[in-house]
PDB file of C-alpha atoms in Angstrom:
ATOM      1  CA  MET Q   1       0.000   0.000   0.000  1.00 52.00           C
ATOM      2  CA  LYS Q   2       1.294   3.430  -0.922  1.00 61.00           C
ATOM      3  CA  LYS Q   3       2.048   5.524   2.142  1.00 75.00           C
ATOM      4  CA  VAL Q   4       0.510   8.961   2.584  1.00 83.00           C
ATOM      5  CA  SER Q   5       3.044  11.754   3.072  1.00 89.00           C
ATOM      6  CA  SER Q   6       3.053  13.689   6.340  1.00 90.00           C
ATOM      7  CA  ARG Q   7       2.830  16.942   4.429  1.00 91.00           C
ATOM      8  CA  ARG Q   8      -0.466  15.797   2.902  1.00 92.00           C
ATOM      9  CA  LEU Q   9      -1.778  14.756   6.327  1.00 93.00           C
ATOM     10  CA  ILE Q  10      -0.942  18.150   7.814  1.00 94.00           C
ATOM     11  CA  ILE Q  11      -2.790  19.862   4.940  1.00 95.00           C
ATOM     12  CA  ILE Q  12      -5.850  17.638   5.562  1.00 94.00           C
ATOM     13  CA  PHE Q  13      -5.911  18.391   9.301  1.00 95.00           C
ATOM     14  CA  ALA Q  14      -5.230  22.099   8.851  1.00 95.00           C
ATOM     15  CA  SER Q  15      -8.063  22.527   6.356  1.00 96.00           C
ATOM     16  CA  LEU Q  16     -10.437  20.497   8.533  1.00 95.00           C
ATOM     17  CA  LEU Q  17      -9.527  22.701  11.501  1.00 95.00           C
ATOM     18  CA  LEU Q  18      -9.969  25.846   9.440  1.00 96.00           C
ATOM     19  CA  VAL Q  19     -13.435  24.772   8.248  1.00 95.00           C
ATOM     20  CA  SER Q  20     -14.494  23.960  11.826  1.00 93.00           C
ATOM     21  CA  LEU Q  21     -13.225  27.257  13.206  1.00 93.00           C
ATOM     22  CA  ALA Q  22     -14.810  29.228  10.358  1.00 92.00           C
ATOM     23  CA  TRP Q  23     -18.127  27.464  10.983  1.00 89.00           C
ATOM     24  CA  MET Q  24     -17.913  28.297  14.709  1.00 86.00           C
ATOM     25  CA  ALA Q  25     -17.089  31.944  13.954  1.00 87.00           C
ATOM     26  CA  LEU Q  26     -19.994  32.152  11.509  1.00 85.00           C
ATOM     27  CA  GLN Q  27     -22.427  30.910  14.154  1.00 78.00           C
ATOM     28  CA  ARG Q  28     -21.183  33.574  16.541  1.00 76.00           C
ATOM     29  CA  LEU Q  29     -21.714  36.363  14.012  1.00 77.00           C
ATOM     30  CA  LEU Q  30     -25.297  35.463  13.170  1.00 70.00           C
ATOM     31  CA  PRO Q  31     -27.920  37.967  14.271  1.00 62.00           C
ATOM     32  CA  ARG Q  32     -30.214  36.805  17.043  1.00 62.00           C
ATOM     33  CA  ASN Q  33     -33.604  38.444  17.207  1.00 64.00           C
ATOM     34  CA  ALA Q  34     -36.275  35.784  17.569  1.00 65.00           C
ATOM     35  CA  LEU Q  35     -35.623  34.021  20.856  1.00 80.00           C
ATOM     36  CA  ILE Q  36     -37.939  31.076  21.157  1.00 87.00           C
ATOM     37  CA  ALA Q  37     -36.608  28.657  23.755  1.00 89.00           C
ATOM     38  CA  GLU Q  38     -37.652  25.027  23.734  1.00 89.00           C
ATOM     39  CA  VAL Q  39     -37.178  22.575  26.578  1.00 92.00           C
ATOM     40  CA  TYR Q  40     -37.077  18.890  25.695  1.00 91.00           C
ATOM     41  CA  SER Q  41     -37.302  15.966  28.095  1.00 89.00           C
ATOM     42  CA  ASP Q  42     -36.804  12.423  26.816  1.00 86.00           C
ATOM     43  CA  GLY Q  43     -37.054  13.712  23.269  1.00 83.00           C
ATOM     44  CA  ARG Q  44     -40.455  15.329  23.847  1.00 87.00           C
ATOM     45  CA  LEU Q  45     -41.057  19.069  23.742  1.00 90.00           C
ATOM     46  CA  VAL Q  46     -42.305  19.976  27.214  1.00 91.00           C
ATOM     47  CA  HIS Q  47     -41.999  23.763  27.316  1.00 90.00           C
ATOM     48  CA  THR Q  48     -41.845  26.574  24.768  1.00 89.00           C
ATOM     49  CA  VAL Q  49     -41.335  30.209  25.668  1.00 88.00           C
ATOM     50  CA  ASP Q  50     -40.620  33.459  23.839  1.00 87.00           C
ATOM     51  CA  LEU Q  51     -37.692  34.825  25.857  1.00 86.00           C
ATOM     52  CA  ASN Q  52     -38.301  38.384  24.653  1.00 84.00           C
ATOM     53  CA  LYS Q  53     -41.707  38.347  26.326  1.00 85.00           C
ATOM     54  CA  VAL Q  54     -40.507  37.105  29.718  1.00 87.00           C
ATOM     55  CA  ARG Q  55     -40.825  39.907  32.295  1.00 87.00           C
ATOM     56  CA  GLU Q  56     -40.344  38.141  35.620  1.00 89.00           C
ATOM     57  CA  PRO Q  57     -37.736  35.343  35.840  1.00 90.00           C
ATOM     58  CA  TYR Q  58     -39.235  31.977  36.724  1.00 91.00           C
ATOM     59  CA  ILE Q  59     -38.177  28.371  37.220  1.00 91.00           C
ATOM     60  CA  PHE Q  60     -39.504  25.572  35.046  1.00 91.00           C
ATOM     61  CA  GLU Q  61     -39.462  22.334  37.022  1.00 90.00           C
ATOM     62  CA  LEU Q  62     -38.580  18.915  35.632  1.00 90.00           C
ATOM     63  CA  PRO Q  63     -38.152  15.698  37.656  1.00 89.00           C
ATOM     64  CA  HIS Q  64     -34.332  15.974  37.723  1.00 89.00           C
ATOM     65  CA  ASN Q  65     -33.669  19.488  36.501  1.00 91.00           C
ATOM     66  CA  ARG Q  66     -34.737  23.067  37.129  1.00 92.00           C
ATOM     67  CA  VAL Q  67     -34.609  25.483  34.209  1.00 93.00           C
ATOM     68  CA  LEU Q  68     -34.233  29.196  34.898  1.00 92.00           C
ATOM     69  CA  VAL Q  69     -36.112  31.322  32.367  1.00 91.00           C
ATOM     70  CA  GLU Q  70     -35.258  35.020  32.241  1.00 89.00           C
ATOM     71  CA  HIS Q  71     -35.769  37.920  29.841  1.00 87.00           C
ATOM     72  CA  GLY Q  72     -33.676  37.177  26.769  1.00 83.00           C
ATOM     73  CA  GLN Q  73     -31.795  34.226  28.257  1.00 86.00           C
ATOM     74  CA  ILE Q  74     -32.259  30.743  29.618  1.00 90.00           C
ATOM     75  CA  SER Q  75     -30.095  28.428  31.702  1.00 90.00           C
ATOM     76  CA  MET Q  76     -30.021  25.149  33.567  1.00 91.00           C
ATOM     77  CA  HIS Q  77     -30.339  26.231  37.181  1.00 90.00           C
ATOM     78  CA  GLU Q  78     -30.037  22.868  38.892  1.00 89.00           C
ATOM     79  CA  ALA Q  79     -29.505  19.237  37.900  1.00 89.00           C
ATOM     80  CA  ASP Q  80     -29.073  16.090  39.958  1.00 87.00           C
ATOM     81  CA  CYS Q  81     -26.578  14.489  37.584  1.00 79.00           C
ATOM     82  CA  PRO Q  82     -23.017  13.781  38.762  1.00 75.00           C
ATOM     83  CA  ASP Q  83     -21.059  16.161  36.519  1.00 73.00           C
ATOM     84  CA  HIS Q  84     -23.324  19.260  36.308  1.00 78.00           C
ATOM     85  CA  LEU Q  85     -21.892  20.117  32.903  1.00 79.00           C
ATOM     86  CA  CYS Q  86     -25.211  21.594  31.813  1.00 83.00           C
ATOM     87  CA  VAL Q  87     -25.292  23.948  34.825  1.00 86.00           C
ATOM     88  CA  LYS Q  88     -21.674  24.995  34.226  1.00 81.00           C
ATOM     89  CA  GLN Q  89     -22.532  25.919  30.651  1.00 81.00           C
ATOM     90  CA  GLY Q  90     -24.355  28.959  32.047  1.00 82.00           C
ATOM     91  CA  LYS Q  91     -26.909  31.128  30.321  1.00 85.00           C
ATOM     92  CA  ILE Q  92     -27.583  30.949  26.617  1.00 84.00           C
ATOM     93  CA  SER Q  93     -29.284  33.657  24.624  1.00 80.00           C
ATOM     94  CA  GLY Q  94     -28.990  32.280  21.113  1.00 75.00           C
ATOM     95  CA  GLY Q  95     -26.484  30.529  18.917  1.00 71.00           C
ATOM     96  CA  ALA Q  96     -26.504  26.974  17.703  1.00 72.00           C
ATOM     97  CA  TYR Q  97     -25.302  25.226  20.855  1.00 82.00           C
ATOM     98  CA  PRO Q  98     -28.078  23.703  22.911  1.00 87.00           C
ATOM     99  CA  ILE Q  99     -27.702  23.057  26.633  1.00 89.00           C
ATOM    100  CA  VAL Q 100     -27.688  19.299  26.965  1.00 87.00           C
ATOM    101  CA  CYS Q 101     -28.028  17.278  30.158  1.00 86.00           C
ATOM    102  CA  LEU Q 102     -27.143  13.819  28.876  1.00 83.00           C
ATOM    103  CA  PRO Q 103     -27.720  11.781  32.063  1.00 82.00           C
ATOM    104  CA  ASN Q 104     -31.269  13.128  32.496  1.00 86.00           C
ATOM    105  CA  ARG Q 105     -31.989  13.458  28.775  1.00 87.00           C
ATOM    106  CA  VAL Q 106     -32.984  17.094  29.030  1.00 90.00           C
ATOM    107  CA  MET Q 107     -32.172  19.632  26.341  1.00 90.00           C
ATOM    108  CA  ILE Q 108     -32.719  23.367  26.068  1.00 90.00           C
ATOM    109  CA  ARG Q 109     -32.381  24.952  22.663  1.00 88.00           C
ATOM    110  CA  ILE Q 110     -33.138  28.295  21.131  1.00 86.00           C
ATOM    111  CA  THR Q 111     -34.812  28.323  17.752  1.00 81.00           C
ATOM    112  CA  GLY Q 112     -35.968  30.953  15.332  1.00 66.00           C
ATOM    113  CA  GLY Q 113     -33.971  33.664  13.674  1.00 50.00           C
ATOM    114  CA  GLY Q 114     -33.453  31.597  10.530  1.00 45.00           C
ATOM    115  CA  GLY Q 115     -30.122  31.374   8.719  1.00 42.00           C
ATOM    116  CA  VAL Q 116     -27.572  28.710   9.556  1.00 43.00           C
ATOM    117  CA  ASP Q 117     -29.145  28.122  12.960  1.00 43.00           C
ATOM    118  CA  ALA Q 118     -32.332  26.881  11.384  1.00 43.00           C
ATOM    119  CA  VAL Q 119     -30.398  24.521   9.142  1.00 43.00           C
ATOM    120  CA  ALA Q 120     -28.007  23.297  11.846  1.00 42.00           C
ATOM    121  CA  GLY Q 121     -30.734  22.929  14.402  1.00 40.00           C
ATOM    122  CA  ARG Q 122     -33.010  20.657  12.419  1.00 36.00           C
TER     123      ARG Q 122
ATOM    124  CA  MET E   1      -1.262 -16.313  23.271  1.00 65.00           C
ATOM    125  CA  ASN E   2       1.860 -16.732  25.332  1.00 88.00           C
ATOM    126  CA  ILE E   3       2.448 -15.712  28.930  1.00 90.00           C
ATOM    127  CA  ARG E   4       4.718 -12.811  28.055  1.00 89.00           C
ATOM    128  CA  ARG E   5       1.961 -11.371  25.908  1.00 90.00           C
ATOM    129  CA  ILE E   6      -0.734 -11.782  28.575  1.00 92.00           C
ATOM    130  CA  ALA E   7       1.550 -10.073  31.091  1.00 93.00           C
ATOM    131  CA  SER E   8       2.262  -7.246  28.631  1.00 92.00           C
ATOM    132  CA  ASP E   9      -1.443  -6.708  27.991  1.00 94.00           C
ATOM    133  CA  ALA E  10      -2.166  -6.669  31.724  1.00 95.00           C
ATOM    134  CA  LEU E  11       0.687  -4.231  32.365  1.00 95.00           C
ATOM    135  CA  LEU E  12      -0.468  -1.864  29.600  1.00 95.00           C
ATOM    136  CA  SER E  13      -4.094  -2.084  30.782  1.00 96.00           C
ATOM    137  CA  ALA E  14      -2.989  -1.152  34.290  1.00 96.00           C
ATOM    138  CA  ILE E  15      -1.035   1.843  32.967  1.00 96.00           C
ATOM    139  CA  ALA E  16      -4.011   2.969  30.853  1.00 96.00           C
ATOM    140  CA  LEU E  17      -6.394   2.598  33.794  1.00 95.00           C
ATOM    141  CA  THR E  18      -4.096   4.564  36.107  1.00 95.00           C
ATOM    142  CA  ILE E  19      -3.812   7.412  33.611  1.00 94.00           C
ATOM    143  CA  PHE E  20      -7.596   7.336  33.088  1.00 91.00           C
ATOM    144  CA  ILE E  21      -8.387   7.553  36.816  1.00 89.00           C
ATOM    145  CA  VAL E  22      -5.800  10.287  37.461  1.00 89.00           C
ATOM    146  CA  GLU E  23      -7.092  12.336  34.508  1.00 86.00           C
ATOM    147  CA  ALA E  24     -10.668  12.033  35.822  1.00 81.00           C
ATOM    148  CA  GLN E  25      -9.542  13.597  39.120  1.00 80.00           C
ATOM    149  CA  ILE E  26      -8.248  16.748  37.438  1.00 76.00           C
ATOM    150  CA  PRO E  27     -11.133  19.178  36.968  1.00 68.00           C
ATOM    151  CA  LEU E  28     -10.466  20.394  33.464  1.00 64.00           C
ATOM    152  CA  THR E  29     -13.546  22.157  32.155  1.00 58.00           C
ATOM    153  CA  PHE E  30     -13.371  23.475  28.653  1.00 57.00           C
ATOM    154  CA  ALA E  31     -15.907  25.870  27.172  1.00 52.00           C
ATOM    155  CA  VAL E  32     -17.878  22.988  25.720  1.00 58.00           C
ATOM    156  CA  PRO E  33     -18.994  20.088  27.913  1.00 59.00           C
ATOM    157  CA  GLY E  34     -17.585  16.656  27.298  1.00 64.00           C
ATOM    158  CA  ILE E  35     -14.175  17.596  25.945  1.00 77.00           C
ATOM    159  CA  LYS E  36     -11.172  15.992  27.620  1.00 81.00           C
ATOM    160  CA  LEU E  37      -7.613  15.084  26.773  1.00 86.00           C
ATOM    161  CA  GLY E  38      -8.068  11.311  26.743  1.00 86.00           C
ATOM    162  CA  LEU E  39      -4.502  10.669  27.838  1.00 91.00           C
ATOM    163  CA  SER E  40      -5.115   6.942  28.304  1.00 91.00           C
ATOM    164  CA  ASN E  41      -5.397   6.738  24.536  1.00 93.00           C
ATOM    165  CA  ILE E  42      -1.616   7.105  24.409  1.00 95.00           C
ATOM    166  CA  VAL E  43      -1.438   3.572  25.843  1.00 96.00           C
ATOM    167  CA  THR E  44      -3.909   2.188  23.277  1.00 96.00           C
ATOM    168  CA  LEU E  45      -1.818   3.628  20.450  1.00 96.00           C
ATOM    169  CA  ILE E  46       1.466   2.335  21.866  1.00 95.00           C
ATOM    170  CA  THR E  47      -0.060  -1.125  22.365  1.00 95.00           C
ATOM    171  CA  MET E  48      -1.196  -1.207  18.746  1.00 95.00           C
ATOM    172  CA  TYR E  49       2.318  -0.476  17.513  1.00 94.00           C
ATOM    173  CA  LEU E  50       4.312  -2.494  20.090  1.00 93.00           C
ATOM    174  CA  LEU E  51       2.086  -5.577  20.068  1.00 93.00           C
ATOM    175  CA  SER E  52      -0.846  -5.850  17.656  1.00 92.00           C
ATOM    176  CA  LYS E  53      -4.268  -4.490  16.806  1.00 94.00           C
ATOM    177  CA  LYS E  54      -5.865  -7.314  18.785  1.00 94.00           C
ATOM    178  CA  ASP E  55      -3.893  -6.446  21.921  1.00 94.00           C
ATOM    179  CA  ALA E  56      -4.793  -2.774  21.541  1.00 96.00           C
ATOM    180  CA  GLY E  57      -8.477  -3.713  21.357  1.00 96.00           C
ATOM    181  CA  ALA E  58      -8.169  -5.835  24.493  1.00 95.00           C
ATOM    182  CA  VAL E  59      -6.369  -3.088  26.431  1.00 96.00           C
ATOM    183  CA  LEU E  60      -8.932  -0.500  25.279  1.00 96.00           C
ATOM    184  CA  LEU E  61     -11.931  -2.636  26.257  1.00 95.00           C
ATOM    185  CA  THR E  62     -10.405  -3.496  29.654  1.00 95.00           C
ATOM    186  CA  ARG E  63      -9.722   0.163  30.338  1.00 94.00           C
ATOM    187  CA  ILE E  64     -13.233   1.294  29.303  1.00 93.00           C
ATOM    188  CA  VAL E  65     -15.080  -1.330  31.369  1.00 92.00           C
ATOM    189  CA  LEU E  66     -12.870  -1.151  34.481  1.00 93.00           C
ATOM    190  CA  GLY E  67     -12.534   2.636  34.196  1.00 90.00           C
ATOM    191  CA  SER E  68     -16.310   2.994  34.252  1.00 88.00           C
ATOM    192  CA  VAL E  69     -16.547   0.640  37.266  1.00 88.00           C
ATOM    193  CA  PHE E  70     -13.791   2.405  39.232  1.00 86.00           C
ATOM    194  CA  SER E  71     -14.974   5.945  38.514  1.00 79.00           C
ATOM    195  CA  GLY E  72     -18.600   4.936  39.207  1.00 75.00           C
ATOM    196  CA  ASN E  73     -19.755   6.761  36.107  1.00 73.00           C
ATOM    197  CA  THR E  74     -21.829   4.013  34.519  1.00 75.00           C
ATOM    198  CA  VAL E  75     -23.927   6.464  32.488  1.00 73.00           C
ATOM    199  CA  ALA E  76     -20.785   7.351  30.556  1.00 77.00           C
ATOM    200  CA  LEU E  77     -20.121   3.689  29.685  1.00 85.00           C
ATOM    201  CA  LEU E  78     -22.429   3.747  26.648  1.00 83.00           C
ATOM    202  CA  TYR E  79     -20.669   6.832  25.302  1.00 83.00           C
ATOM    203  CA  SER E  80     -17.226   5.413  25.992  1.00 86.00           C
ATOM    204  CA  VAL E  81     -18.035   2.117  24.263  1.00 91.00           C
ATOM    205  CA  ALA E  82     -19.489   3.835  21.177  1.00 90.00           C
ATOM    206  CA  GLY E  83     -16.660   6.362  20.967  1.00 90.00           C
ATOM    207  CA  GLY E  84     -14.070   3.685  21.698  1.00 93.00           C
ATOM    208  CA  ALA E  85     -15.390   1.232  19.102  1.00 94.00           C
ATOM    209  CA  LEU E  86     -15.446   3.836  16.349  1.00 94.00           C
ATOM    210  CA  ALA E  87     -12.046   5.229  17.341  1.00 95.00           C
ATOM    211  CA  TYR E  88     -10.573   1.707  17.411  1.00 96.00           C
ATOM    212  CA  SER E  89     -11.905   0.859  13.909  1.00 96.00           C
ATOM    213  CA  VAL E  90     -10.518   4.078  12.475  1.00 96.00           C
ATOM    214  CA  MET E  91      -7.234   3.495  14.329  1.00 95.00           C
ATOM    215  CA  CYS E  92      -6.894   0.020  12.747  1.00 95.00           C
ATOM    216  CA  LEU E  93      -7.718   1.282   9.249  1.00 94.00           C
ATOM    217  CA  SER E  94      -5.508   4.381   9.352  1.00 94.00           C
ATOM    218  CA  SER E  95      -2.539   2.618  10.946  1.00 92.00           C
ATOM    219  CA  SER E  96      -2.430   0.190   8.004  1.00 91.00           C
ATOM    220  CA  ALA E  97      -2.250   3.091   5.566  1.00 91.00           C
ATOM    221  CA  LEU E  98       0.334   5.108   7.527  1.00 92.00           C
ATOM    222  CA  SER E  99       3.906   4.465   8.635  1.00 90.00           C
ATOM    223  CA  GLU E 100       5.056   4.018  12.242  1.00 89.00           C
ATOM    224  CA  LYS E 101       6.389   7.582  12.163  1.00 91.00           C
ATOM    225  CA  GLN E 102       2.831   8.855  11.619  1.00 94.00           C
ATOM    226  CA  ILE E 103       1.241   7.686  14.865  1.00 95.00           C
ATOM    227  CA  TRP E 104       0.294  11.312  15.534  1.00 95.00           C
ATOM    228  CA  ALA E 105      -1.967  11.276  12.445  1.00 96.00           C
ATOM    229  CA  VAL E 106      -3.552   7.949  13.441  1.00 96.00           C
ATOM    230  CA  SER E 107      -4.267   9.566  16.800  1.00 96.00           C
ATOM    231  CA  ILE E 108      -5.989  12.588  15.244  1.00 96.00           C
ATOM    232  CA  PHE E 109      -8.130  10.399  12.969  1.00 96.00           C
ATOM    233  CA  SER E 110      -9.206   8.202  15.867  1.00 96.00           C
ATOM    234  CA  ALA E 111      -9.890  11.229  18.112  1.00 95.00           C
ATOM    235  CA  ILE E 112     -12.247  12.653  15.469  1.00 95.00           C
ATOM    236  CA  ALA E 113     -13.946   9.248  15.149  1.00 96.00           C
ATOM    237  CA  HIS E 114     -14.252   9.006  18.937  1.00 94.00           C
ATOM    238  CA  ASN E 115     -15.984  12.373  19.229  1.00 92.00           C
ATOM    239  CA  MET E 116     -18.306  11.627  16.325  1.00 93.00           C
ATOM    240  CA  GLY E 117     -19.254   8.296  17.924  1.00 92.00           C
ATOM    241  CA  GLN E 118     -20.127  10.039  21.174  1.00 89.00           C
ATOM    242  CA  LEU E 119     -22.138  12.653  19.315  1.00 89.00           C
ATOM    243  CA  MET E 120     -24.126   9.927  17.552  1.00 91.00           C
ATOM    244  CA  VAL E 121     -24.970   8.264  20.866  1.00 90.00           C
ATOM    245  CA  ALA E 122     -25.935  11.670  22.274  1.00 87.00           C
ATOM    246  CA  ALA E 123     -28.267  12.230  19.308  1.00 89.00           C
ATOM    247  CA  LEU E 124     -29.817   8.797  19.842  1.00 89.00           C
ATOM    248  CA  VAL E 125     -30.210   9.272  23.594  1.00 84.00           C
ATOM    249  CA  MET E 126     -31.641  12.777  23.258  1.00 82.00           C
ATOM    250  CA  ARG E 127     -33.708  11.716  20.232  1.00 82.00           C
ATOM    251  CA  SER E 128     -32.704  14.953  18.588  1.00 81.00           C
ATOM    252  CA  SER E 129     -30.259  15.927  15.907  1.00 83.00           C
ATOM    253  CA  ALA E 130     -29.779  19.361  17.519  1.00 83.00           C
ATOM    254  CA  VAL E 131     -26.676  18.030  19.303  1.00 85.00           C
ATOM    255  CA  PHE E 132     -24.931  17.842  15.915  1.00 88.00           C
ATOM    256  CA  ALA E 133     -24.536  21.609  16.230  1.00 85.00           C
ATOM    257  CA  TYR E 134     -21.507  20.672  18.326  1.00 86.00           C
ATOM    258  CA  THR E 135     -19.813  18.906  15.370  1.00 90.00           C
ATOM    259  CA  PRO E 136     -17.375  21.713  14.408  1.00 91.00           C
ATOM    260  CA  VAL E 137     -16.402  22.266  18.062  1.00 89.00           C
ATOM    261  CA  LEU E 138     -15.770  18.568  18.602  1.00 90.00           C
ATOM    262  CA  VAL E 139     -13.822  18.176  15.353  1.00 93.00           C
ATOM    263  CA  ALA E 140     -11.589  21.150  16.214  1.00 93.00           C
ATOM    264  CA  ALA E 141     -11.072  19.831  19.752  1.00 92.00           C
ATOM    265  CA  ALA E 142     -10.291  16.343  18.430  1.00 94.00           C
ATOM    266  CA  ILE E 143      -7.569  17.716  16.166  1.00 95.00           C
ATOM    267  CA  PHE E 144      -5.805  19.478  19.079  1.00 94.00           C
ATOM    268  CA  VAL E 145      -6.304  16.700  21.593  1.00 94.00           C
ATOM    269  CA  GLY E 146      -5.500  13.966  19.068  1.00 95.00           C
ATOM    270  CA  ALA E 147      -2.297  15.722  18.040  1.00 96.00           C
ATOM    271  CA  PHE E 148      -1.237  16.074  21.687  1.00 95.00           C
ATOM    272  CA  THR E 149      -1.814  12.436  22.646  1.00 96.00           C
ATOM    273  CA  GLY E 150      -0.523  11.301  19.254  1.00 96.00           C
ATOM    274  CA  ILE E 151       2.790  13.143  19.589  1.00 96.00           C
ATOM    275  CA  SER E 152       3.137  11.751  23.119  1.00 96.00           C
ATOM    276  CA  ALA E 153       2.504   8.227  21.798  1.00 96.00           C
ATOM    277  CA  GLN E 154       4.893   8.826  18.890  1.00 95.00           C
ATOM    278  CA  TYR E 155       7.855   9.703  21.114  1.00 95.00           C
ATOM    279  CA  THR E 156       7.056   7.002  23.670  1.00 94.00           C
ATOM    280  CA  PHE E 157       6.830   4.361  20.948  1.00 94.00           C
ATOM    281  CA  LEU E 158      10.125   5.322  19.316  1.00 92.00           C
ATOM    282  CA  ARG E 159      11.843   4.808  22.683  1.00 92.00           C
ATOM    283  CA  LEU E 160      10.030   1.600  23.595  1.00 91.00           C
ATOM    284  CA  LYS E 161      10.057  -0.231  20.277  1.00 87.00           C
ATOM    285  CA  ASN E 162      13.095  -2.348  21.144  1.00 85.00           C
ATOM    286  CA  LEU E 163      11.358  -3.794  24.194  1.00 81.00           C
ATOM    287  CA  ARG E 164      10.486  -7.479  23.860  1.00 74.00           C
ATOM    288  CA  LEU E 165       6.835  -7.410  24.861  1.00 73.00           C
ATOM    289  CA  LYS E 166       5.621 -10.142  22.509  1.00 70.00           C
TER     290      LYS E 166
END
């Protein structure tokens, strides 16, 4: 079998890295106006809220998680999982990255706004 | 399988497990959840080159199962098995196509495969494809992390290759 040169490998990895970083930068630059937050539990949509219309912050309760809903942003307030990665992720107010609590199968995502988000989110 | 080989596999599994447990104790939180260095993968790579693909698979499986038992994180077992299986397949395929001076590249390929495997399980568990939004982040992270562990494995292998482990 013909061996692949290291130079070629470096080019492959560098371009892959560049594409990933460009994609991440693009998601950051997208405008965020419509802020519809969706809370999923076990793959089912359990709560939908327009974050722009939230006046008073409130807590949405789930069996293992508590979601903090505020004006323009949403976060995982508490979780009973061992690592608390979802809580550490903090507040999200848009972008393509959903808050995911894998052990409890809870996900918070923000939809709307169109563009790449709508494509990446589906 | 001779005794020397069984002893070598056991020794390498113990090293991998030790590295795995120690790494789990270091709180290293990156911006995106789920990203870690995966230092124990250095041992898997070295095993593949010092012994064989079969031995590497055995060491990897031992480390994943015992690592999950010792750390008490059984939820993560499913993710580790999926990521590990995909990473191992890609490791076997890419190591046949590359020379023993390109372990670093094998490492990057398998790191990408590992992260993609975990993402697929996450999508299945969450029953949502929204988690694939993390793909570019995980690919970028895999390239850095894979290069780091791969270069470590590369230098370790070049110094250990005269050992008679078989």
